[in-house]
mmCIF file of C-alpha atoms in Angstrom:
data_model
loop_
_atom_site.group_PDB
_atom_site.id
_atom_site.type_symbol
_atom_site.label_atom_id
_atom_site.label_comp_id
_atom_site.label_asym_id
_atom_site.label_seq_id
_atom_site.Cartn_x
_atom_site.Cartn_y
_atom_site.Cartn_z
ATOM 1 C CA MET A 27 24.086 0.288 10.026
ATOM 2 C CA ASP A 28 21.486 0.807 11.977
ATOM 3 C CA THR A 29 18.212 1.997 10.409
ATOM 4 C CA PHE A 30 15.407 3.714 12.101
ATOM 5 C CA ILE A 31 11.769 4.658 11.591
ATOM 6 C CA PHE A 32 11.350 7.717 14.142
ATOM 7 C CA ASP A 33 8.372 8.703 12.853
ATOM 8 C CA HIS A 34 5.405 8.490 10.120
ATOM 9 C CA VAL A 35 1.912 10.418 8.838
ATOM 10 C CA ARG A 36 -0.319 9.748 6.452
ATOM 11 C CA THR A 37 -3.494 11.344 6.065
ATOM 12 C CA PRO A 38 -7.325 10.260 5.446
ATOM 13 C CA ARG A 39 -8.496 8.328 2.108
ATOM 14 C CA GLY A 40 -10.177 9.926 0.207
ATOM 15 C CA LYS A 41 -12.567 8.334 -2.068
ATOM 16 C CA GLY A 42 -11.471 8.473 -5.668
ATOM 17 C CA LYS A 43 -13.888 10.383 -7.579
ATOM 18 C CA ALA A 44 -15.245 14.038 -8.614
ATOM 19 C CA ASP A 45 -17.384 13.699 -5.414
ATOM 20 C CA GLY A 46 -14.612 12.660 -2.855
ATOM 21 C CA SER A 47 -12.955 14.669 -0.687
ATOM 22 C CA LEU A 48 -10.170 15.353 -1.493
ATOM 23 C CA HIS A 49 -10.917 15.895 -5.294
ATOM 24 C CA GLU A 50 -10.544 19.740 -5.478
ATOM 25 C CA ILE A 51 -6.355 19.136 -3.243
ATOM 26 C CA THR A 52 -3.254 18.853 -6.589
ATOM 27 C CA PRO A 53 -1.261 15.800 -6.381
ATOM 28 C CA VAL A 54 1.142 18.564 -5.059
ATOM 29 C CA TRP A 55 -0.339 19.471 -1.413
ATOM 30 C CA LEU A 56 -2.280 15.944 -1.407
ATOM 31 C CA ALA A 57 2.366 14.565 -1.994
ATOM 32 C CA SER A 58 2.965 17.621 0.615
ATOM 33 C CA ARG A 59 1.046 17.558 3.481
ATOM 34 C CA PRO A 60 3.132 14.767 5.461
ATOM 35 C CA LEU A 61 6.218 16.259 4.562
ATOM 36 C CA VAL A 62 4.853 19.391 6.815
ATOM 37 C CA ALA A 63 3.255 17.382 9.777
ATOM 38 C CA LEU A 64 6.787 15.496 9.634
ATOM 39 C CA ALA A 65 8.614 18.343 10.623
ATOM 40 C CA GLN A 66 5.847 19.479 12.521
ATOM 41 C CA ARG A 67 5.307 17.542 14.826
ATOM 42 C CA ASN A 68 9.114 16.212 15.634
ATOM 43 C CA ALA A 69 10.187 19.893 15.590
ATOM 44 C CA LEU A 70 12.663 18.914 12.448
ATOM 45 C CA ASP A 71 14.835 20.859 10.480
ATOM 46 C CA THR A 72 14.103 20.438 7.229
ATOM 47 C CA SER A 73 18.262 21.738 5.769
ATOM 48 C CA LEU A 74 19.000 17.429 8.101
ATOM 49 C CA VAL A 75 17.289 15.335 6.271
ATOM 50 C CA GLU A 76 19.783 13.387 2.626
ATOM 51 C CA GLU A 77 17.077 12.803 0.344
ATOM 52 C CA VAL A 78 13.086 12.646 0.145
ATOM 53 C CA VAL A 79 11.583 9.708 -2.169
ATOM 54 C CA MET A 80 7.457 9.702 -3.132
ATOM 55 C CA GLY A 81 6.267 6.822 -4.839
ATOM 56 C CA CYS A 82 3.490 7.384 -7.205
ATOM 57 C CA VAL A 83 2.055 5.493 -10.203
ATOM 58 C CA SER A 84 0.575 7.632 -12.302
ATOM 59 C CA PRO A 85 3.790 10.481 -12.096
ATOM 60 C CA VAL A 86 2.036 12.405 -15.189
ATOM 61 C CA GLY A 87 0.568 15.392 -15.601
ATOM 62 C CA GLU A 88 0.324 16.540 -12.030
ATOM 63 C CA GLN A 89 1.526 14.324 -10.738
ATOM 64 C CA GLY A 90 4.709 14.606 -12.811
ATOM 65 C CA GLY A 91 7.040 15.968 -13.231
ATOM 66 C CA ASN A 92 8.998 14.869 -9.959
ATOM 67 C CA ILE A 93 6.300 14.750 -8.260
ATOM 68 C CA GLY A 94 8.763 14.473 -5.336
ATOM 69 C CA ARG A 95 11.086 17.144 -5.084
ATOM 70 C CA ILE A 96 8.018 19.962 -6.345
ATOM 71 C CA ALA A 97 6.256 18.258 -2.919
ATOM 72 C CA VAL A 98 8.977 18.960 -0.924
ATOM 73 C CA LEU A 99 8.973 22.799 -2.514
ATOM 74 C CA ALA A 100 5.339 23.242 -0.808
ATOM 75 C CA ALA A 101 6.109 21.711 1.929
ATOM 76 C CA ASP A 102 8.935 24.632 2.363
ATOM 77 C CA TRP A 103 11.455 22.352 3.468
ATOM 78 C CA HIS A 104 14.594 23.903 3.139
ATOM 79 C CA GLN A 105 15.078 23.790 -0.380
ATOM 80 C CA SER A 106 19.038 22.080 0.659
ATOM 81 C CA VAL A 107 16.274 18.254 0.693
ATOM 82 C CA PRO A 108 16.778 16.353 -3.026
ATOM 83 C CA ALA A 109 13.906 14.094 -4.498
ATOM 84 C CA LEU A 110 13.140 11.126 -6.142
ATOM 85 C CA SER A 111 10.106 9.758 -7.702
ATOM 86 C CA ILE A 112 10.119 6.314 -8.612
ATOM 87 C CA ASP A 113 7.300 3.761 -9.158
ATOM 88 C CA ARG A 114 7.661 -0.247 -8.993
ATOM 89 C CA ALA A 115 3.172 0.130 -9.151
ATOM 90 C CA CYS A 116 1.024 -1.257 -6.393
ATOM 91 C CA GLY A 117 5.040 -1.765 -4.097
ATOM 92 C CA SER A 118 5.939 2.112 -5.047
ATOM 93 C CA GLY A 119 5.667 3.669 -1.033
ATOM 94 C CA LEU A 120 7.482 0.561 0.807
ATOM 95 C CA GLU A 121 9.546 0.907 -2.252
ATOM 96 C CA ALA A 122 10.310 4.363 -1.293
ATOM 97 C CA VAL A 123 11.124 3.828 2.190
ATOM 98 C CA ALA A 124 13.092 1.134 1.539
ATOM 99 C CA PHE A 125 15.820 2.977 -0.882
ATOM 100 C CA ALA A 126 15.513 5.889 1.315
ATOM 101 C CA ALA A 127 16.591 2.995 4.134
ATOM 102 C CA GLY A 128 18.975 1.793 1.335
ATOM 103 C CA LYS A 129 20.787 5.033 1.755
ATOM 104 C CA VAL A 130 21.090 5.224 5.667
ATOM 105 C CA MET A 131 22.512 1.997 6.188
ATOM 106 C CA SER A 132 25.410 2.416 2.871
ATOM 107 C CA GLY A 133 26.574 5.460 4.927
ATOM 108 C CA GLN A 134 25.526 8.370 2.529
ATOM 109 C CA ALA A 135 22.391 9.816 4.663
ATOM 110 C CA ASP A 136 21.244 9.708 7.930
ATOM 111 C CA LEU A 137 18.755 11.563 7.856
ATOM 112 C CA ALA A 138 15.975 9.919 4.627
ATOM 113 C CA VAL A 139 12.106 9.849 4.128
ATOM 114 C CA GLY A 140 9.976 7.050 2.336
ATOM 115 C CA ALA A 141 6.823 8.687 0.677
ATOM 116 C CA GLY A 142 3.950 8.356 -1.385
ATOM 117 C CA VAL A 143 1.150 9.580 -2.737
ATOM 118 C CA GLU A 144 -1.186 8.770 -5.285
ATOM 119 C CA SER A 145 -4.334 11.360 -6.458
ATOM 120 C CA MET A 146 -7.201 8.719 -7.772
ATOM 121 C CA SER A 147 -9.666 11.196 -9.169
ATOM 122 C CA ARG A 148 -7.385 13.681 -10.482
ATOM 123 C CA VAL A 149 -4.959 12.076 -12.076
ATOM 124 C CA PRO A 150 -7.085 8.207 -12.865
ATOM 125 C CA MET A 151 -5.114 5.151 -12.533
ATOM 126 C CA GLY A 152 -3.176 4.137 -15.931
ATOM 127 C CA SER A 153 -3.016 7.760 -17.486
ATOM 128 C CA SER A 154 1.098 6.645 -17.474
ATOM 129 C CA GLY A 155 -0.013 3.917 -20.535
ATOM 130 C CA GLY A 156 2.920 1.478 -20.935
ATOM 131 C CA ALA A 157 3.981 -0.665 -23.596
ATOM 132 C CA TRP A 158 2.765 -3.478 -20.820
ATOM 133 C CA ALA A 159 -0.528 -3.269 -21.720
ATOM 134 C CA GLN A 160 -0.401 -1.032 -25.227
ATOM 135 C CA ASP A 161 1.936 -3.027 -26.588
ATOM 136 C CA PRO A 162 0.074 -5.826 -28.901
ATOM 137 C CA GLN A 163 4.058 -7.515 -29.295
ATOM 138 C CA MET A 164 4.894 -7.664 -25.439
ATOM 139 C CA SER A 165 1.183 -8.392 -24.623
ATOM 140 C CA ALA A 166 1.335 -11.292 -26.609
ATOM 141 C CA LYS A 167 4.920 -12.368 -24.629
ATOM 142 C CA THR A 168 4.122 -11.828 -21.503
ATOM 143 C CA SER A 169 0.002 -12.964 -21.787
ATOM 144 C CA PHE A 170 -1.177 -9.890 -20.333
ATOM 145 C CA VAL A 171 -4.938 -10.102 -18.413
ATOM 146 C CA MET A 172 -6.473 -7.049 -16.856
ATOM 147 C CA GLN A 173 -5.315 -7.110 -13.737
ATOM 148 C CA GLY A 174 -8.304 -7.964 -12.036
ATOM 149 C CA ILE A 175 -8.399 -11.103 -14.155
ATOM 150 C CA SER A 176 -5.246 -11.900 -12.276
ATOM 151 C CA ALA A 177 -7.006 -12.088 -9.091
ATOM 152 C CA ASP A 178 -9.776 -13.759 -10.191
ATOM 153 C CA LEU A 179 -7.373 -16.278 -12.182
ATOM 154 C CA LEU A 180 -5.793 -16.862 -8.607
ATOM 155 C CA ALA A 181 -8.800 -17.109 -6.084
ATOM 156 C CA SER A 182 -9.151 -19.767 -9.083
ATOM 157 C CA LEU A 183 -6.623 -22.092 -9.015
ATOM 158 C CA GLN A 184 -6.919 -22.287 -5.046
ATOM 159 C CA GLY A 185 -9.543 -23.422 -5.390
ATOM 160 C CA GLN A 186 -11.205 -19.773 -3.379
ATOM 161 C CA SER A 187 -15.215 -19.659 -2.797
ATOM 162 C CA ARG A 188 -17.182 -16.620 -3.187
ATOM 163 C CA ARG A 189 -17.670 -16.507 0.140
ATOM 164 C CA ASP A 190 -14.893 -16.837 1.734
ATOM 165 C CA LEU A 191 -13.592 -14.254 -0.173
ATOM 166 C CA ASP A 192 -16.423 -12.238 1.123
ATOM 167 C CA ALA A 193 -16.026 -12.888 4.211
ATOM 168 C CA TYR A 194 -12.542 -11.527 3.674
ATOM 169 C CA GLY A 195 -14.042 -8.128 3.017
ATOM 170 C CA ALA A 196 -16.516 -7.707 5.570
ATOM 171 C CA GLU A 197 -13.460 -8.780 8.243
ATOM 172 C CA SER A 198 -12.177 -6.013 6.648
ATOM 173 C CA HIS A 199 -14.908 -3.292 7.042
ATOM 174 C CA ARG A 200 -15.279 -4.318 10.351
ATOM 175 C CA ARG A 201 -12.373 -4.374 11.616
ATOM 176 C CA ALA A 202 -11.176 -0.980 9.581
ATOM 177 C CA ALA A 203 -14.385 0.948 11.762
ATOM 178 C CA GLN A 204 -13.553 -0.780 15.045
ATOM 179 C CA ALA A 205 -10.113 0.741 14.977
ATOM 180 C CA TRP A 206 -11.587 4.090 13.586
ATOM 181 C CA ALA A 207 -14.215 4.137 16.740
ATOM 182 C CA GLU A 208 -11.311 3.593 18.707
ATOM 183 C CA GLY A 209 -8.845 6.104 18.028
ATOM 184 C CA ARG A 210 -5.773 3.802 16.536
ATOM 185 C CA PHE A 211 -5.273 5.376 14.101
ATOM 186 C CA ALA A 212 -5.483 9.688 15.618
ATOM 187 C CA ARG A 213 -2.127 8.946 16.877
ATOM 188 C CA SER A 214 -0.622 8.427 12.742
ATOM 189 C CA VAL A 215 -3.264 10.771 10.543
ATOM 190 C CA VAL A 216 -3.369 14.422 9.827
ATOM 191 C CA PRO A 217 -6.454 16.059 8.894
ATOM 192 C CA VAL A 218 -6.105 17.222 4.683
ATOM 193 C CA GLN A 219 -6.706 21.135 4.201
ATOM 194 C CA ASP A 220 -7.045 23.085 1.154
ATOM 195 C CA PHE A 221 -4.448 25.855 1.423
ATOM 196 C CA ILE A 222 -6.593 28.840 2.991
ATOM 197 C CA GLY A 223 -6.727 26.403 5.321
ATOM 198 C CA LEU A 224 -10.568 25.412 5.308
ATOM 199 C CA THR A 225 -10.554 21.205 6.386
ATOM 200 C CA LEU A 226 -11.638 18.849 4.145
ATOM 201 C CA LEU A 227 -11.322 15.002 5.410
ATOM 202 C CA GLU A 228 -10.215 13.689 8.492
ATOM 203 C CA ARG A 229 -11.151 10.567 8.479
ATOM 204 C CA ASP A 230 -11.406 7.913 5.406
ATOM 205 C CA GLU A 231 -14.007 7.551 3.244
ATOM 206 C CA THR A 232 -14.977 4.575 2.149
ATOM 207 C CA ILE A 233 -15.695 2.265 5.134
ATOM 208 C CA ARG A 234 -19.008 0.620 4.834
ATOM 209 C CA PRO A 235 -19.100 -1.289 9.223
ATOM 210 C CA ASP A 236 -22.472 -2.308 8.471
ATOM 211 C CA THR A 237 -21.177 -4.402 5.254
ATOM 212 C CA THR A 238 -21.804 -8.288 5.525
ATOM 213 C CA VAL A 239 -21.755 -11.397 3.558
ATOM 214 C CA GLU A 240 -25.018 -11.704 2.526
ATOM 215 C CA SER A 241 -24.554 -7.849 1.230
ATOM 216 C CA LEU A 242 -21.771 -8.474 -0.204
ATOM 217 C CA ALA A 243 -23.491 -11.360 -2.292
ATOM 218 C CA ALA A 244 -25.720 -9.426 -4.115
ATOM 219 C CA LEU A 245 -23.149 -7.528 -5.618
ATOM 220 C CA LYS A 246 -22.642 -8.833 -9.479
ATOM 221 C CA PRO A 247 -18.982 -9.930 -10.139
ATOM 222 C CA ALA A 248 -17.188 -7.150 -11.692
ATOM 223 C CA PHE A 249 -14.647 -8.686 -14.431
ATOM 224 C CA ILE A 250 -16.709 -11.450 -15.833
ATOM 225 C CA GLU A 251 -17.729 -9.179 -19.128
ATOM 226 C CA MET A 252 -13.549 -7.846 -19.329
ATOM 227 C CA GLY A 253 -12.425 -11.870 -19.006
ATOM 228 C CA ARG A 254 -15.080 -13.704 -21.441
ATOM 229 C CA GLN A 255 -17.202 -10.928 -23.646
ATOM 230 C CA TYR A 256 -13.493 -9.177 -24.646
ATOM 231 C CA GLY A 257 -10.809 -12.953 -24.701
ATOM 232 C CA TYR A 258 -8.591 -12.213 -21.366
ATOM 233 C CA ASP A 259 -9.899 -15.114 -20.119
ATOM 234 C CA SER A 260 -9.313 -16.863 -23.462
ATOM 235 C CA VAL A 261 -5.253 -15.601 -23.231
ATOM 236 C CA ALA A 262 -5.262 -16.995 -18.611
ATOM 237 C CA LEU A 263 -6.286 -20.643 -19.510
ATOM 238 C CA GLN A 264 -3.914 -20.782 -22.072
ATOM 239 C CA ARG A 265 -1.804 -20.180 -19.746
ATOM 240 C CA TYR A 266 -3.188 -21.874 -17.074
ATOM 241 C CA PRO A 267 -4.534 -25.094 -19.138
ATOM 242 C CA GLN A 268 -5.022 -26.470 -16.288
ATOM 243 C CA LEU A 269 -8.476 -25.258 -15.190
ATOM 244 C CA GLU A 270 -11.273 -25.313 -17.044
ATOM 245 C CA LYS A 271 -13.023 -21.692 -16.534
ATOM 246 C CA ILE A 272 -11.867 -18.825 -13.970
ATOM 247 C CA GLU A 273 -14.378 -18.279 -12.151
ATOM 248 C CA HIS A 274 -14.713 -14.755 -11.147
ATOM 249 C CA VAL A 275 -15.756 -13.940 -7.691
ATOM 250 C CA HIS A 276 -13.894 -10.474 -6.580
ATOM 251 C CA HIS A 277 -16.156 -7.162 -6.856
ATOM 252 C CA ALA A 278 -15.706 -3.960 -5.417
ATOM 253 C CA GLY A 279 -16.558 -5.784 -1.927
ATOM 254 C CA ASN A 280 -14.048 -7.813 -1.830
ATOM 255 C CA SER A 281 -11.131 -6.225 -4.063
ATOM 256 C CA SER A 282 -9.537 -2.364 -3.058
ATOM 257 C CA GLY A 283 -10.971 0.447 -3.468
ATOM 258 C CA ILE A 284 -10.448 3.673 -5.357
ATOM 259 C CA VAL A 285 -9.022 7.025 -3.151
ATOM 260 C CA ASP A 286 -6.394 9.537 -2.774
ATOM 261 C CA GLY A 287 -4.098 9.984 -0.418
ATOM 262 C CA ALA A 288 -0.335 9.818 0.820
ATOM 263 C CA GLY A 289 2.016 8.998 4.110
ATOM 264 C CA ALA A 290 6.099 10.241 4.781
ATOM 265 C CA VAL A 291 7.967 7.488 6.255
ATOM 266 C CA LEU A 292 10.929 9.111 8.401
ATOM 267 C CA VAL A 293 13.735 6.979 8.687
ATOM 268 C CA GLY A 294 17.487 7.386 9.820
ATOM 269 C CA ASN A 295 20.225 6.012 12.385
ATOM 270 C CA ALA A 296 22.008 6.774 15.709
ATOM 271 C CA ALA A 297 24.071 9.665 14.047
ATOM 272 C CA ALA A 298 20.438 11.467 13.717
ATOM 273 C CA ALA A 299 18.578 10.381 17.034
ATOM 274 C CA ALA A 300 21.903 12.357 18.489
ATOM 275 C CA LYS A 301 21.771 14.805 16.067
ATOM 276 C CA THR A 302 18.366 15.846 16.710
ATOM 277 C CA GLY A 303 16.819 14.830 19.942
ATOM 278 C CA LEU A 304 14.223 11.887 17.240
ATOM 279 C CA LYS A 305 13.766 8.775 19.733
ATOM 280 C CA PRO A 306 13.950 6.017 16.973
ATOM 281 C CA ARG A 307 10.524 4.040 17.723
ATOM 282 C CA ALA A 308 11.644 0.945 14.655
ATOM 283 C CA ARG A 309 14.958 -0.244 13.486
ATOM 284 C CA ILE A 310 14.236 -1.680 9.800
ATOM 285 C CA ARG A 311 16.000 -5.011 9.783
ATOM 286 C CA SER A 312 15.225 -6.341 5.888
ATOM 287 C CA PHE A 313 13.566 -5.028 2.662
ATOM 288 C CA ALA A 314 12.942 -7.772 -0.088
ATOM 289 C CA ALA A 315 12.024 -7.272 -3.885
ATOM 290 C CA ILE A 316 11.055 -9.997 -6.200
ATOM 291 C CA GLY A 317 9.698 -10.624 -9.694
ATOM 292 C CA SER A 318 6.918 -13.269 -10.359
ATOM 293 C CA GLU A 319 5.217 -14.340 -13.265
ATOM 294 C CA PRO A 320 3.452 -11.555 -15.058
ATOM 295 C CA THR A 321 0.000 -13.321 -15.199
ATOM 296 C CA LEU A 322 -0.892 -14.426 -12.585
ATOM 297 C CA MET A 323 0.812 -11.144 -11.389
ATOM 298 C CA LEU A 324 -0.404 -11.826 -7.796
ATOM 299 C CA ASP A 325 1.323 -14.446 -5.832
ATOM 300 C CA GLY A 326 4.242 -12.254 -5.228
ATOM 301 C CA PRO A 327 3.953 -10.575 -1.968
ATOM 302 C CA SER A 328 5.092 -13.966 -0.326
ATOM 303 C CA ALA A 329 7.675 -14.540 -1.816
ATOM 304 C CA ALA A 330 9.266 -11.099 -1.533
ATOM 305 C CA ALA A 331 8.106 -12.594 2.538
ATOM 306 C CA ARG A 332 10.365 -15.473 2.903
ATOM 307 C CA ARG A 333 13.211 -13.209 0.658
ATOM 308 C CA ALA A 334 13.100 -10.614 3.261
ATOM 309 C CA LEU A 335 12.908 -13.112 6.396
ATOM 310 C CA ALA A 336 16.097 -15.008 4.869
ATOM 311 C CA ARG A 337 17.658 -11.794 5.509
ATOM 312 C CA ALA A 338 17.092 -10.700 8.262
ATOM 313 C CA GLY A 339 17.693 -14.658 9.595
ATOM 314 C CA MET A 340 14.167 -14.538 10.528
ATOM 315 C CA ALA A 341 11.179 -17.578 10.383
ATOM 316 C CA PRO A 342 7.525 -17.150 9.912
ATOM 317 C CA GLY A 343 6.390 -17.735 13.160
ATOM 318 C CA ASP A 344 8.418 -14.694 13.790
ATOM 319 C CA ILE A 345 7.102 -11.928 13.580
ATOM 320 C CA ASP A 346 4.020 -11.024 15.356
ATOM 321 C CA LEU A 347 1.128 -9.046 12.848
ATOM 322 C CA TRP A 348 1.637 -9.163 9.707
ATOM 323 C CA GLU A 349 0.369 -6.420 7.004
ATOM 324 C CA LEU A 350 -0.438 -7.285 3.762
ATOM 325 C CA ASN A 351 -1.652 -5.137 0.832
ATOM 326 C CA GLU A 352 -5.255 -6.100 0.727
ATOM 327 C CA ALA A 353 -5.416 -5.442 -3.848
ATOM 328 C CA PHE A 354 -8.541 -8.520 -3.517
ATOM 329 C CA SER A 355 -9.379 -11.183 -1.100
ATOM 330 C CA SER A 356 -7.657 -13.776 -3.095
ATOM 331 C CA VAL A 357 -4.569 -12.460 -1.893
ATOM 332 C CA VAL A 358 -4.707 -12.364 1.786
ATOM 333 C CA LEU A 359 -6.198 -15.731 1.480
ATOM 334 C CA THR A 360 -3.560 -16.695 -0.799
ATOM 335 C CA PHE A 361 -0.997 -15.223 1.757
ATOM 336 C CA MET A 362 -2.685 -16.741 5.045
ATOM 337 C CA SER A 363 -2.032 -20.108 3.040
ATOM 338 C CA ALA A 364 1.259 -19.913 1.992
ATOM 339 C CA LEU A 365 3.266 -18.625 5.456
ATOM 340 C CA ASP A 366 0.206 -20.777 7.819
ATOM 341 C CA VAL A 367 -0.649 -16.587 8.970
ATOM 342 C CA PRO A 368 -3.589 -16.934 11.374
ATOM 343 C CA HIS A 369 -6.400 -14.274 9.387
ATOM 344 C CA GLU A 370 -5.422 -12.639 13.627
ATOM 345 C CA ARG A 371 -2.613 -11.320 13.109
ATOM 346 C CA ILE A 372 -2.606 -9.853 9.846
ATOM 347 C CA ASN A 373 -4.777 -7.035 8.772
ATOM 348 C CA VAL A 374 -6.206 -6.160 12.562
ATOM 349 C CA ASN A 375 -6.229 -2.766 11.738
ATOM 350 C CA GLY A 376 -8.205 -3.491 9.064
ATOM 351 C CA GLY A 377 -6.863 -3.456 5.076
ATOM 352 C CA ALA A 378 -7.157 -1.369 1.631
ATOM 353 C CA ILE A 379 -10.558 -3.243 1.053
ATOM 354 C CA ALA A 380 -12.647 -0.588 3.606
ATOM 355 C CA MET A 381 -9.911 2.095 3.046
ATOM 356 C CA GLY A 382 -9.203 1.911 -0.195
ATOM 357 C CA HIS A 383 -6.104 1.907 -2.559
ATOM 358 C CA PRO A 384 -3.846 5.074 -2.896
ATOM 359 C CA LEU A 385 -1.505 3.370 -5.654
ATOM 360 C CA GLY A 386 2.416 5.113 -5.095
ATOM 361 C CA ALA A 387 0.759 6.120 -1.176
ATOM 362 C CA SER A 388 0.772 2.396 0.306
ATOM 363 C CA GLY A 389 3.478 0.957 0.995
ATOM 364 C CA ALA A 390 4.557 3.855 3.017
ATOM 365 C CA MET A 391 0.783 3.805 4.842
ATOM 366 C CA ILE A 392 0.586 0.545 5.851
ATOM 367 C CA LEU A 393 4.118 0.260 6.855
ATOM 368 C CA GLY A 394 2.725 3.082 9.241
ATOM 369 C CA THR A 395 -0.346 1.258 10.368
ATOM 370 C CA VAL A 396 1.978 -1.762 11.391
ATOM 371 C CA LEU A 397 4.629 0.025 13.862
ATOM 372 C CA ASP A 398 1.647 2.162 15.175
ATOM 373 C CA GLU A 399 -0.539 -1.344 16.041
ATOM 374 C CA LEU A 400 2.837 -3.039 17.686
ATOM 375 C CA GLU A 401 2.691 0.047 19.613
ATOM 376 C CA ARG A 402 -1.017 0.160 20.832
ATOM 377 C CA SER A 403 -0.944 -3.894 21.521
ATOM 378 C CA GLY A 404 3.013 -4.000 23.024
ATOM 379 C CA LYS A 405 4.523 -6.660 20.142
ATOM 380 C CA GLY A 406 7.993 -6.621 19.137
ATOM 381 C CA THR A 407 7.763 -7.711 15.614
ATOM 382 C CA ALA A 408 6.530 -7.013 12.099
ATOM 383 C CA LEU A 409 6.056 -8.247 8.271
ATOM 384 C CA VAL A 410 5.045 -5.504 5.736
ATOM 385 C CA SER A 411 4.506 -6.551 2.096
ATOM 386 C CA LEU A 412 2.319 -5.611 -1.301
ATOM 387 C CA CYS A 413 1.635 -7.246 -4.469
ATOM 388 C CA VAL A 414 2.778 -5.586 -7.928
ATOM 389 C CA ALA A 415 1.575 -5.169 -11.252
ATOM 390 C CA ALA A 416 3.659 -7.614 -13.706
ATOM 391 C CA GLY A 417 4.531 -10.030 -11.488
ATOM 392 C CA MET A 418 6.784 -9.066 -8.782
ATOM 393 C CA GLY A 419 6.264 -8.217 -5.085
ATOM 394 C CA SER A 420 7.798 -6.180 -1.958
ATOM 395 C CA ALA A 421 8.446 -6.653 1.511
ATOM 396 C CA MET A 422 10.039 -5.272 4.817
ATOM 397 C CA VAL A 423 10.714 -6.929 8.213
ATOM 398 C CA ILE A 424 10.668 -4.334 11.056
ATOM 399 C CA GLU A 425 10.836 -4.563 15.117
ATOM 400 C CA ARG A 426 10.306 -1.895 17.357
ATOM 401 C CA VAL A 427 12.866 0.092 19.946
#
């Protein structure tokens, strides 16, 4: 059954620290803002929505207790709308859309929402704990290392230089600044207001337009102490003995930023379009998830992309635009090499290195970003992918209607 994307919205991304513009906003209020916007701009009878799936990577404290359902209520949607919250780490937002689309494709819903939220300034990354990092038995069994070590390991295995990574990071900032200057995000970014209507943030907060390769070269590697003094390098080298050492080449300027944000995507079938008057903007062709080696962790996007392409009966050459979450520069450079993707066709409006990575929301956000770009550029097909902690990857193929 054809499943369409009718609309999408996101908040701007706010710096994920106590001095960030969205810090005073609770996660549930943040999560509800895209839902409010979806309903208002589409004159949507929310009683027709049969499912909301909300990605959230640290579902504890203020973000716990099935934040998806509470966000539905906070948005004043009809009480009949059910919701659930899911966690596939960094892939959660895209997986939420896939879960929603899967209900439509299987005939179990006509209209659904895939969404995501992460308030990293209020619920820090890692707050939910977990056996992988904290259970010594599991850490030893899987050769656990922190994700920054995995990024440096990936760069070392691929022979990527510090300058290569910094050049990619600087370009992400340049592209994001240009996209904002040209109004490319204006259609889909909704300002965040507090409960008395005061606007707190209208634009992504962490873009640095003056970033250059030379300015990034002055930054110290972020994970060298973690790797060498805390023993993570030794763990990684036991798993990958072909390396003599790990080159520590990532830092804040070529890695994704910690931010707050939320996004939502409205999906449904032809019956929903006929009932509501909604106009399809894109068709979801396929989606896929894969598991990969957990120490390296970050090389899953290309395998997920290949699986999604195979399910759609497509090849990499059939894709006009690519959108890959910029968790680290090495992730994108590895993906580009694996699938022979030219730089001018991937992340053309910048990405998480410039604008930040609100963990549970990023997948839904970048799916919307590439849909807007398909429409702006007149192109037809796009593939969205993310690397995922513990060694996984998520991907989705869409086609503009």
